[in-house]
Short mmCIF file of C-alpha atoms and ligand atoms in Angstrom, two decimals:
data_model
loop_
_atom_site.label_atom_id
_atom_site.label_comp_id
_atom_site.label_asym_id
_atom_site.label_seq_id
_atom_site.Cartn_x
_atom_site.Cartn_y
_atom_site.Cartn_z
CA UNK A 371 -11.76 -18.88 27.59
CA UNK A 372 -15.11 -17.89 26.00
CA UNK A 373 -17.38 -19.96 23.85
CA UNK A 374 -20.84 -19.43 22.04
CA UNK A 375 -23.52 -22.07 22.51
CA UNK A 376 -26.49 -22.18 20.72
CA UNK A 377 -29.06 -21.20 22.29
CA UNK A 378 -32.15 -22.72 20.48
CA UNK A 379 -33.77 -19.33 20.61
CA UNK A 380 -34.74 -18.71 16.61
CA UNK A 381 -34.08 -14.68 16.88
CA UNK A 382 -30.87 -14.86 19.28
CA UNK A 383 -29.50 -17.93 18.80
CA UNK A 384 -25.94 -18.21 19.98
CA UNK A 385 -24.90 -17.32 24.12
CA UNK A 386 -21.44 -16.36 25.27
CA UNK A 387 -20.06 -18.52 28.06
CA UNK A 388 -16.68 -18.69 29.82
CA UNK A 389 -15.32 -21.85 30.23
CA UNK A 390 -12.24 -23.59 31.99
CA UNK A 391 -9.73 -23.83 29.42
CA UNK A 392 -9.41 -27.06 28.40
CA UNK A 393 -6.19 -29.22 28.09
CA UNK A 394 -5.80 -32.01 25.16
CA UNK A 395 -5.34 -35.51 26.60
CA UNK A 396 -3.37 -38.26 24.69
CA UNK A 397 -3.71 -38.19 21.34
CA UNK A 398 -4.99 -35.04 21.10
CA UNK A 399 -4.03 -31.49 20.71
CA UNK A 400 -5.75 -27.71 21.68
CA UNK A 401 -6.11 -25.31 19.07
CA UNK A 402 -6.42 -21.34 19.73
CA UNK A 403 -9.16 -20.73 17.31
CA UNK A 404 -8.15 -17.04 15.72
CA UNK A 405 -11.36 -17.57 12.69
CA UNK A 406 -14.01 -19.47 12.32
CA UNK A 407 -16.30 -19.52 9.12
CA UNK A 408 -19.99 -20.28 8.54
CA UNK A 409 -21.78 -22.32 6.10
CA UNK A 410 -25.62 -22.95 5.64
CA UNK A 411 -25.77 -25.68 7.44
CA UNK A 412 -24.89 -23.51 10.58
CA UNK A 413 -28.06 -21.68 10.06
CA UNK A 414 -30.09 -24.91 9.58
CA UNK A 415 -28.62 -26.68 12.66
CA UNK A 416 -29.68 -23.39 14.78
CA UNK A 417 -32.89 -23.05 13.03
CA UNK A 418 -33.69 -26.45 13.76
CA UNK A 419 -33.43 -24.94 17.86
CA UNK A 420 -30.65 -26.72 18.62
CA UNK A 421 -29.36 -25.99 22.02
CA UNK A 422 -26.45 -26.23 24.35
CA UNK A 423 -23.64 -27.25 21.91
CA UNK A 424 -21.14 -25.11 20.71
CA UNK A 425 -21.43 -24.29 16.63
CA UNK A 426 -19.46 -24.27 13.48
CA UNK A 427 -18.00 -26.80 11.53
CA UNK A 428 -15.19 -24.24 9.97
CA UNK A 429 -12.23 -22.93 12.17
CA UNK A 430 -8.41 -22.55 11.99
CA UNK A 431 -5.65 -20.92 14.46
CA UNK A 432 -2.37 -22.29 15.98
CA UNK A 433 -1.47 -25.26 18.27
CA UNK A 434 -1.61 -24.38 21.91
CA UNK A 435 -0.47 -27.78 23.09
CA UNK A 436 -0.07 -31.30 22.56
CA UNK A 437 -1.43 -34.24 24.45
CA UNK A 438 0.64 -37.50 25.17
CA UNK A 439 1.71 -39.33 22.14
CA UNK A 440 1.03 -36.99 19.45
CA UNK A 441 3.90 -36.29 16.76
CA UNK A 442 2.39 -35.12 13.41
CA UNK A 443 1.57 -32.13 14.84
CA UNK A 444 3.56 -29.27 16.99
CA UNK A 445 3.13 -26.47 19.20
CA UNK A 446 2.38 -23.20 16.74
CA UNK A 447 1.41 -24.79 13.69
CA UNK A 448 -1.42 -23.57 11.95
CA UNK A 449 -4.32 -25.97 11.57
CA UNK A 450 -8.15 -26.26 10.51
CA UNK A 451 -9.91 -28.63 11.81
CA UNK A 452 -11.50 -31.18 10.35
CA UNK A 453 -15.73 -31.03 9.54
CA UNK A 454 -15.72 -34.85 10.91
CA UNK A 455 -12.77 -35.23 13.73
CA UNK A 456 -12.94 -39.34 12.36
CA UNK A 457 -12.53 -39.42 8.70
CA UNK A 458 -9.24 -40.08 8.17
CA UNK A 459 -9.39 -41.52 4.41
CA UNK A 460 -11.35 -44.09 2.62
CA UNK A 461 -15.25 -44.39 2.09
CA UNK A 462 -17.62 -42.72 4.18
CA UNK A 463 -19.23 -44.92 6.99
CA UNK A 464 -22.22 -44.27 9.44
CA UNK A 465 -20.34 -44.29 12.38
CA UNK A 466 -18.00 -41.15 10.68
CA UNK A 467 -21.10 -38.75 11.44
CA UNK A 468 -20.70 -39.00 15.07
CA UNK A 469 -17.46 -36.60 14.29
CA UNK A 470 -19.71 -33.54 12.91
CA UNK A 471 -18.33 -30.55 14.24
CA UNK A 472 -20.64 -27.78 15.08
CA UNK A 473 -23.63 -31.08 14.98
CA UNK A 474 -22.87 -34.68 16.16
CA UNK A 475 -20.00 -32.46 18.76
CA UNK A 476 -19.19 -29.68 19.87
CA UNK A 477 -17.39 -26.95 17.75
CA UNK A 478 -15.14 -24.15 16.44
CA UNK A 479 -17.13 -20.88 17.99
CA UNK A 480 -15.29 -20.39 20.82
CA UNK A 481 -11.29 -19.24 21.79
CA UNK A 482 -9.88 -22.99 22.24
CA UNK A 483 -10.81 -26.56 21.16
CA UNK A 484 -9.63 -29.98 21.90
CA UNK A 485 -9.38 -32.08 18.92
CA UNK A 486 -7.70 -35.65 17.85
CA UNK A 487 -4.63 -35.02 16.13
CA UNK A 488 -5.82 -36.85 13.09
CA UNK A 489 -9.00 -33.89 13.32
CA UNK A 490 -6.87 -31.59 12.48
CA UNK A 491 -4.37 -30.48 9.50
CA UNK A 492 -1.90 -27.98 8.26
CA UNK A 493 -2.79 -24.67 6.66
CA UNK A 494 -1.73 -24.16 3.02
CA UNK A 495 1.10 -22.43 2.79
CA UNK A 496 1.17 -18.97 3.17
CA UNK A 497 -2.47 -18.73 4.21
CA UNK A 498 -3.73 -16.51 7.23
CA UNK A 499 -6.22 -18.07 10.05
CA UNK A 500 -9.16 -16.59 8.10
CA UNK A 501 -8.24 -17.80 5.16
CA UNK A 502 -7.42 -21.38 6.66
CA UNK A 503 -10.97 -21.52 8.54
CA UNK A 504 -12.95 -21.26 5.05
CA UNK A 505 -11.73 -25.00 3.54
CA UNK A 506 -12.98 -27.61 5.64
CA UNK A 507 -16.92 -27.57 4.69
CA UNK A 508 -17.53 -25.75 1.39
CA UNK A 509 -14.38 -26.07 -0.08
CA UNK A 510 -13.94 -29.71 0.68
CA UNK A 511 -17.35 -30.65 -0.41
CA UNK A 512 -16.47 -28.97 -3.71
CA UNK A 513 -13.25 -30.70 -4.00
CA UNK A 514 -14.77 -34.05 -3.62
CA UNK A 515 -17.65 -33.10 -6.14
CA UNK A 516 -14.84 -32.14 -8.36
CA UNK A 517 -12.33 -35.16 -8.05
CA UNK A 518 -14.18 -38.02 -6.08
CA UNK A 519 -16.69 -38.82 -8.56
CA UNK A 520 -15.29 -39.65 -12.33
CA UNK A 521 -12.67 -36.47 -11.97
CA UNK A 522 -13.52 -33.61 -13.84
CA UNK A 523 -10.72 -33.36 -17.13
CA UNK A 524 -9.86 -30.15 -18.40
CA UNK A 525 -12.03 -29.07 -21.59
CA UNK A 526 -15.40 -30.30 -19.57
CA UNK A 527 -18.02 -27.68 -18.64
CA UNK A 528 -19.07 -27.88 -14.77
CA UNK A 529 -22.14 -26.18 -13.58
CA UNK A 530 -22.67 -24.39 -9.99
CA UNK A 531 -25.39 -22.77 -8.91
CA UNK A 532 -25.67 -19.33 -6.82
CA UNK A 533 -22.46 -17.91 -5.33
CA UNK A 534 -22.56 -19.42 -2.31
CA UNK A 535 -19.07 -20.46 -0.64
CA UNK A 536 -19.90 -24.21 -2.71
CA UNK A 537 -20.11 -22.90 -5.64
CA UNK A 538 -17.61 -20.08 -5.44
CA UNK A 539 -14.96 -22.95 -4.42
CA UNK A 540 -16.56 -25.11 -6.96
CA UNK A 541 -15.83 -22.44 -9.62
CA UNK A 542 -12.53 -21.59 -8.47
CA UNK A 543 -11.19 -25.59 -8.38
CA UNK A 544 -13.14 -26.63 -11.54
CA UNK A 545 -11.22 -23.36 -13.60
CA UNK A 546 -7.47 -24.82 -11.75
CA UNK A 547 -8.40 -27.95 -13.19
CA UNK A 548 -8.88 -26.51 -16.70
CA UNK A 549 -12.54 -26.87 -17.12
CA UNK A 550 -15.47 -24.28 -18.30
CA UNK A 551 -17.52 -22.64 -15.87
CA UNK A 552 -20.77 -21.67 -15.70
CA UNK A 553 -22.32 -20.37 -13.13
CA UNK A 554 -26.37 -19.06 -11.83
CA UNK A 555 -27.16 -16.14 -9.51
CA UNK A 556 -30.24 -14.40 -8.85
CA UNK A 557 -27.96 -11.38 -9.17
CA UNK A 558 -26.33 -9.41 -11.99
CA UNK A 559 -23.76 -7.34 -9.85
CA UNK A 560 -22.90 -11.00 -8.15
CA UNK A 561 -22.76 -12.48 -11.98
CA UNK A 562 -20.24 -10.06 -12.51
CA UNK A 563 -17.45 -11.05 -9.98
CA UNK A 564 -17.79 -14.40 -10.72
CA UNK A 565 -16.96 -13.45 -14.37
CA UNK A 566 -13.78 -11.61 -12.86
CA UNK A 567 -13.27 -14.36 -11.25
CA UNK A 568 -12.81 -16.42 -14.16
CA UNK A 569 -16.36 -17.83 -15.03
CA UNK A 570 -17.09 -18.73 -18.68
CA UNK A 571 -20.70 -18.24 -18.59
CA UNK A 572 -23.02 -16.81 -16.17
CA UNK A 573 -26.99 -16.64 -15.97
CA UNK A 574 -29.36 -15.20 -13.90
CA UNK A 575 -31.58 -18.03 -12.46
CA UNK A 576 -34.24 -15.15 -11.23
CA UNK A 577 -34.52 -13.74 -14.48
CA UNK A 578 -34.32 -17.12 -16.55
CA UNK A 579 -36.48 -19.14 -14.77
CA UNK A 580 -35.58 -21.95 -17.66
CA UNK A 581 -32.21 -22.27 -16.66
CA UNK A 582 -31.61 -25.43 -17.81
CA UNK A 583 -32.17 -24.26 -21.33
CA UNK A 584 -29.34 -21.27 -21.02
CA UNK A 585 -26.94 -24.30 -19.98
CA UNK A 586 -27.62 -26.48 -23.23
CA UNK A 587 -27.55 -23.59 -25.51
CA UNK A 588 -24.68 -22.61 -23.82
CA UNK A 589 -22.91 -26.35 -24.48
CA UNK A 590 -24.44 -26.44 -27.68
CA UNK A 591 -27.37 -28.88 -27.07
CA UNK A 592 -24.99 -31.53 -25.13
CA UNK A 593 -25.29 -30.32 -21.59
CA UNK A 594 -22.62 -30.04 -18.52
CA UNK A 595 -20.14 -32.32 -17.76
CA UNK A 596 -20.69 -32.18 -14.38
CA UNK A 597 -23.37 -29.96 -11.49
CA UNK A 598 -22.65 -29.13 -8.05
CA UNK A 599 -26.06 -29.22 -7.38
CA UNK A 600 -26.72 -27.11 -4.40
CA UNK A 601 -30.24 -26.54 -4.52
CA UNK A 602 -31.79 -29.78 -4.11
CA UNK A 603 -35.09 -30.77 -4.83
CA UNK A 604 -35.95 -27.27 -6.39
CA UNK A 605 -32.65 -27.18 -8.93
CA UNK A 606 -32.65 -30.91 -9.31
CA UNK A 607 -35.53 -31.51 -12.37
CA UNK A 608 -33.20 -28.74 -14.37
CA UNK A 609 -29.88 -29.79 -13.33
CA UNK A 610 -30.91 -33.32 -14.80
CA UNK A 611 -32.24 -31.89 -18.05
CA UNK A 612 -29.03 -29.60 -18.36
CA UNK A 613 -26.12 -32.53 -17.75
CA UNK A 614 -25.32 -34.36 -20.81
CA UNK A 615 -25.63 -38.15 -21.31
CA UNK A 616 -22.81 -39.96 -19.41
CA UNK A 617 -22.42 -36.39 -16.69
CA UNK A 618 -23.03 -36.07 -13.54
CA UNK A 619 -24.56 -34.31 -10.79
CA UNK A 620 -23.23 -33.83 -7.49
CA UNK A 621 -25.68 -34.09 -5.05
CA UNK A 622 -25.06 -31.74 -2.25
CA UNK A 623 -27.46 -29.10 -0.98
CA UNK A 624 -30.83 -28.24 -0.51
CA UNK A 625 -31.02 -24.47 -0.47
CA UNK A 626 -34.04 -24.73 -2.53
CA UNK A 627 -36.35 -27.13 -0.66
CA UNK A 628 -35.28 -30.59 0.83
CA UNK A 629 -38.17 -32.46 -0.29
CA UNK A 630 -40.31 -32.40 -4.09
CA UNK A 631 -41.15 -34.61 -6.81
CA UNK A 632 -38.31 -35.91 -9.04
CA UNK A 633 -38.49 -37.60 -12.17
CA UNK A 634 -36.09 -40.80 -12.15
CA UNK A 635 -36.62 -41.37 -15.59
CA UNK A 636 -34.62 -38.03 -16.95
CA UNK A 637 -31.56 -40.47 -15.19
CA UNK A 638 -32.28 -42.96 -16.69
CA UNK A 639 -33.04 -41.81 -20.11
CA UNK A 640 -29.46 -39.63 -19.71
CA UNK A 641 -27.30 -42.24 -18.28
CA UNK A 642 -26.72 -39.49 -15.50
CA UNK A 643 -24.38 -40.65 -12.38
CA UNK A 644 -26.14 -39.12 -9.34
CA UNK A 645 -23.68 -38.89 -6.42
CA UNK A 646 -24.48 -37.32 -3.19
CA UNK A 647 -21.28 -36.04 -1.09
CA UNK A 648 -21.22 -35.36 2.15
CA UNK A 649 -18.02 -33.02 2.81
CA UNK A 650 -15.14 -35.41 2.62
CA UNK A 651 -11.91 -37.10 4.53
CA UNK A 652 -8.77 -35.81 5.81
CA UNK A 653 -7.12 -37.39 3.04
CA UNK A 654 -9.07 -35.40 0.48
CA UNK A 655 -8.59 -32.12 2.43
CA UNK A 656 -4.93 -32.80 2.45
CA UNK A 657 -4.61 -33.18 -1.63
CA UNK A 658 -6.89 -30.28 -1.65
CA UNK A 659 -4.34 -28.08 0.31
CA UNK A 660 -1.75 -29.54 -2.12
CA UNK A 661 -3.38 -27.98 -5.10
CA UNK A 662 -3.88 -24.49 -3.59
CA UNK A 663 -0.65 -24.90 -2.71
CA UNK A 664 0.55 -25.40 -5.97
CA UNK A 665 -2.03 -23.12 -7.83
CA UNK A 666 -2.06 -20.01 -5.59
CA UNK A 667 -5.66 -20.65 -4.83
CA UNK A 668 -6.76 -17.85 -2.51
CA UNK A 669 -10.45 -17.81 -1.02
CA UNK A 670 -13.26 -15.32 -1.70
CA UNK A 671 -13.61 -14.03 1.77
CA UNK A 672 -16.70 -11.66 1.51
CA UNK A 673 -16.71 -10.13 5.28
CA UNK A 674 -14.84 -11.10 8.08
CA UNK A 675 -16.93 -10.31 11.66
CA UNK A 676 -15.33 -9.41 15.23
CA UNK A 677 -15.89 -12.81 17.72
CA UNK A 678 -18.30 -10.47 19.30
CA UNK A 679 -20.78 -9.94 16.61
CA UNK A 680 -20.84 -13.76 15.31
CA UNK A 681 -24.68 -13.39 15.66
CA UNK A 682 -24.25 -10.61 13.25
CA UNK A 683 -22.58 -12.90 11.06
CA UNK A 684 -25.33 -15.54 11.01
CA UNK A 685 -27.63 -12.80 10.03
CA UNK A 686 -25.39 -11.59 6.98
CA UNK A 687 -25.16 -15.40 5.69
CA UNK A 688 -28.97 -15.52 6.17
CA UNK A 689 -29.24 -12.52 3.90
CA UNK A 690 -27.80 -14.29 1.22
CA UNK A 691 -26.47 -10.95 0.40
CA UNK A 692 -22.81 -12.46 0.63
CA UNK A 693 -20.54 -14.03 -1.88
CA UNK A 694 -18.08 -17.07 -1.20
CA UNK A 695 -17.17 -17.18 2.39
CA UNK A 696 -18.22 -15.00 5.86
CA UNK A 697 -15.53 -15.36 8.52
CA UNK A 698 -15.77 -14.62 12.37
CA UNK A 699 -12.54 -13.47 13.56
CA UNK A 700 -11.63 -15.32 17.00
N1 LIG B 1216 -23.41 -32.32 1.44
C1 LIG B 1216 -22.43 -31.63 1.97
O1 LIG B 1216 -21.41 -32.14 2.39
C2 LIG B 1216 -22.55 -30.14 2.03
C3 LIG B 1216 -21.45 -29.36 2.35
C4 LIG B 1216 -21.59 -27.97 2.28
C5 LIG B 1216 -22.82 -27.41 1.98
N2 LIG B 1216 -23.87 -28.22 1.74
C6 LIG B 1216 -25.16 -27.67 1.34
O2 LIG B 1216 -24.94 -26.99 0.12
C7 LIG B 1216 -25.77 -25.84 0.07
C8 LIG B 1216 -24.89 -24.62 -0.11
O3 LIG B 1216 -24.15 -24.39 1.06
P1 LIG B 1216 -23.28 -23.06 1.22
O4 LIG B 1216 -22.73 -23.06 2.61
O5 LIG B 1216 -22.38 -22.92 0.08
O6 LIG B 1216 -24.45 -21.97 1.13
P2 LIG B 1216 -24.44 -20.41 1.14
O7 LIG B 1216 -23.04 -19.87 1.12
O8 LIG B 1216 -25.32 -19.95 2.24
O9 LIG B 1216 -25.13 -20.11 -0.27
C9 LIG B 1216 -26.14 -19.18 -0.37
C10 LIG B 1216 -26.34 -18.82 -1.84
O10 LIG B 1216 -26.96 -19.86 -2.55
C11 LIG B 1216 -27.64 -19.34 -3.66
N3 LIG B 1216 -28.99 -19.88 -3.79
C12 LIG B 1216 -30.02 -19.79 -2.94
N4 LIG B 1216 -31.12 -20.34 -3.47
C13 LIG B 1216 -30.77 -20.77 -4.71
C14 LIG B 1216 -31.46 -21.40 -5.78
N5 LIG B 1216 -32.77 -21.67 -5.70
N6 LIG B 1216 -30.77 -21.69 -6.90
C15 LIG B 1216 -29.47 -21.40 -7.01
N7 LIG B 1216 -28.75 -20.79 -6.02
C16 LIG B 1216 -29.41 -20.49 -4.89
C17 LIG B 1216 -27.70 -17.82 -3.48
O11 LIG B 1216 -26.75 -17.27 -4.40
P3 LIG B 1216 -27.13 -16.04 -5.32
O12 LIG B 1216 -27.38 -14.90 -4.41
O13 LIG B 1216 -25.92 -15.87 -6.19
O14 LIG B 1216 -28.35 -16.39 -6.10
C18 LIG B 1216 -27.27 -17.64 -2.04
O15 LIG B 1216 -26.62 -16.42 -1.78
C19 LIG B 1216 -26.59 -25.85 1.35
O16 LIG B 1216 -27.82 -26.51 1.14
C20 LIG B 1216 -25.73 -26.67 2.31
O17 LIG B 1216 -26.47 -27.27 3.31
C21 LIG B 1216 -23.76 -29.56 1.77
#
């Protein structure tokens, strides 16, 4: 079977390798990966010149075989794995990290993977590989923004920023759950999908550099309910002077810088809950399935690239030219 490692090599970063196949041992089952999907922490792990591991977080295809006491799942079902392999359900601990696909392990780039039977769970219903191989980062981070926290009730106004696959999830769940949307981009034509795809308000973060003011007049002084706060430390002053008193902010990405000053006291003086997420448990990913299931979720798949141009793939998300999810066909 073939697998990409990364390479550490900033221009070419992933190498093609074929490996012995392997075979699950007890308590774990092999899955033939048929998509994979990236996220931007793919392109910070290889930018940070990792080497020698294989990448991804995101992948989905069917069960090739079953190790030695496994019974949940069975030969042919289609599964995602799980961003960490040892989450099962409950609070996040240290030692859960060591289960980071595509980081702490190896991951979903490559034709078959060995994974613990609780790393792994059904598709929704209905869904194709590609689809399937989209939910367990961005979707699940959005999720437990969305529900983990104080859960979002309908009538309340959530905030995402850009249309990456985040926020496009983030929009998508927050709108099933019967909230208002609004959501930035630095683009008009990108603005306008996410209006067809039900946002309530949009804004242009490149041509309103004051944001943060667009949200409040847009809430009438009072602010969002909740932000998926994406961009970190160059978002963060504005998402705090845009969520009302009592909201919160979901602290999750860094896209624009990882480090900068921050000014506590805009907390403080809003009684804002800051919360930061780090994707979430099999437990969450399972009631997450059980809502698309029951909503007809489907996921904004913006291009879906042959196995053999993945490094094609990490250029397109790098662009930033993309909208929800890219997908690497296995
Ligand atoms: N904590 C966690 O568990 C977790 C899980 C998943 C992701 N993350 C983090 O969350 C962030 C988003 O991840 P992703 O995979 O969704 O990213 P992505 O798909 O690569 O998102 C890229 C998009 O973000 C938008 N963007 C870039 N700079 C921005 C800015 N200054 N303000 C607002 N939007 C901006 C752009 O949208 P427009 O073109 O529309 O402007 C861009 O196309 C990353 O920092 C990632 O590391 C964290």
């Amino acid at each position: 079977m073939r697998a990409y490692h990364l390479s550490g090599v900033a221009d070419s970063p992933l190498e093609l390798f074929e490996l012995a196949t392997p075979d699950p041992g007890p308590g774990e089952v092999s899955v033939r990966v048929q998509a994979t999907s990236l996220n931007y922490r793919d392109l910070m792990i290889s930018r940070r010149g990792r080497q020698g591991i294989v990448p991804l977080s995101d992948g989905a295809g069917e069960v090739l075989a079953v190790g030695p006491g496994v019974s949940r799942v069975q030969v042919g079902d289609l599964v995602a794995g799980a961003f960490f392999s040892h989450w099962p359900s409950g609070r996040i601990s240290a030692a859960v990290h060591d289960s980071a696909l595509g980081g702490a392990v190896d991951g979903m780039l490559a034709e078959v993977v060995v994974l613990p039977e609780h790393g792994v769970i059904a598709a929704p219903r209905g869904w194709t590989a590609a689809q399937t191989a989209t939910l367990p980062c961005a979707a699940l981070t959005a999720w437990n923004a969305l529900v983990e926290g104080a859960p979002v009730r309908a009538g309340q106004t959530v905030l995402l920023l850009g249309t990456g696959g985040v926020s496009v999830f983030g929009l998508q769940f927050a709108k099933m759950m019967g909230a208002r949307t609004i959501i930035t981009s630095s683009s008009d034509e990108k603005l306008a999908r996410m209006r067809a795809l039900g946002a309530d308000a949009v804004i242009n973060y490149a041509t309103h550099e004051n944001w943060a003011e667009v949200v409040l007049e847009s809430t009438g002084g009072v602010g969002a309910d909740l932000v998926l706060e994406v961009g970190g430390a160059g978002t963060l002053a504005q998402s705090m002077a845009c969520t009302r008193h009592g909201g919160q902010i979901a602290l999750i990405g860094i896209l624009a810088g990882a480090s900068g000053q921050v000014n506590p006291g805009q907390l403080v003086g809003r009684s804002v809950d800051l919360r930061g997420i780090y994707v979430g448990s099999l437990e969450m990913f399972a009631e997450m399935n059980a809502a698309i299931d029951l909503h007809g979720l489907e996921p904004l798949i913006d291009e879906v690239f042959p196995f053999e141009q993945a490094a094609a793939a990490y250029r397109h998300l790098a662009s930033q030219t993309h909208v929800g999810k890219v997908v690497v066909s296995v």
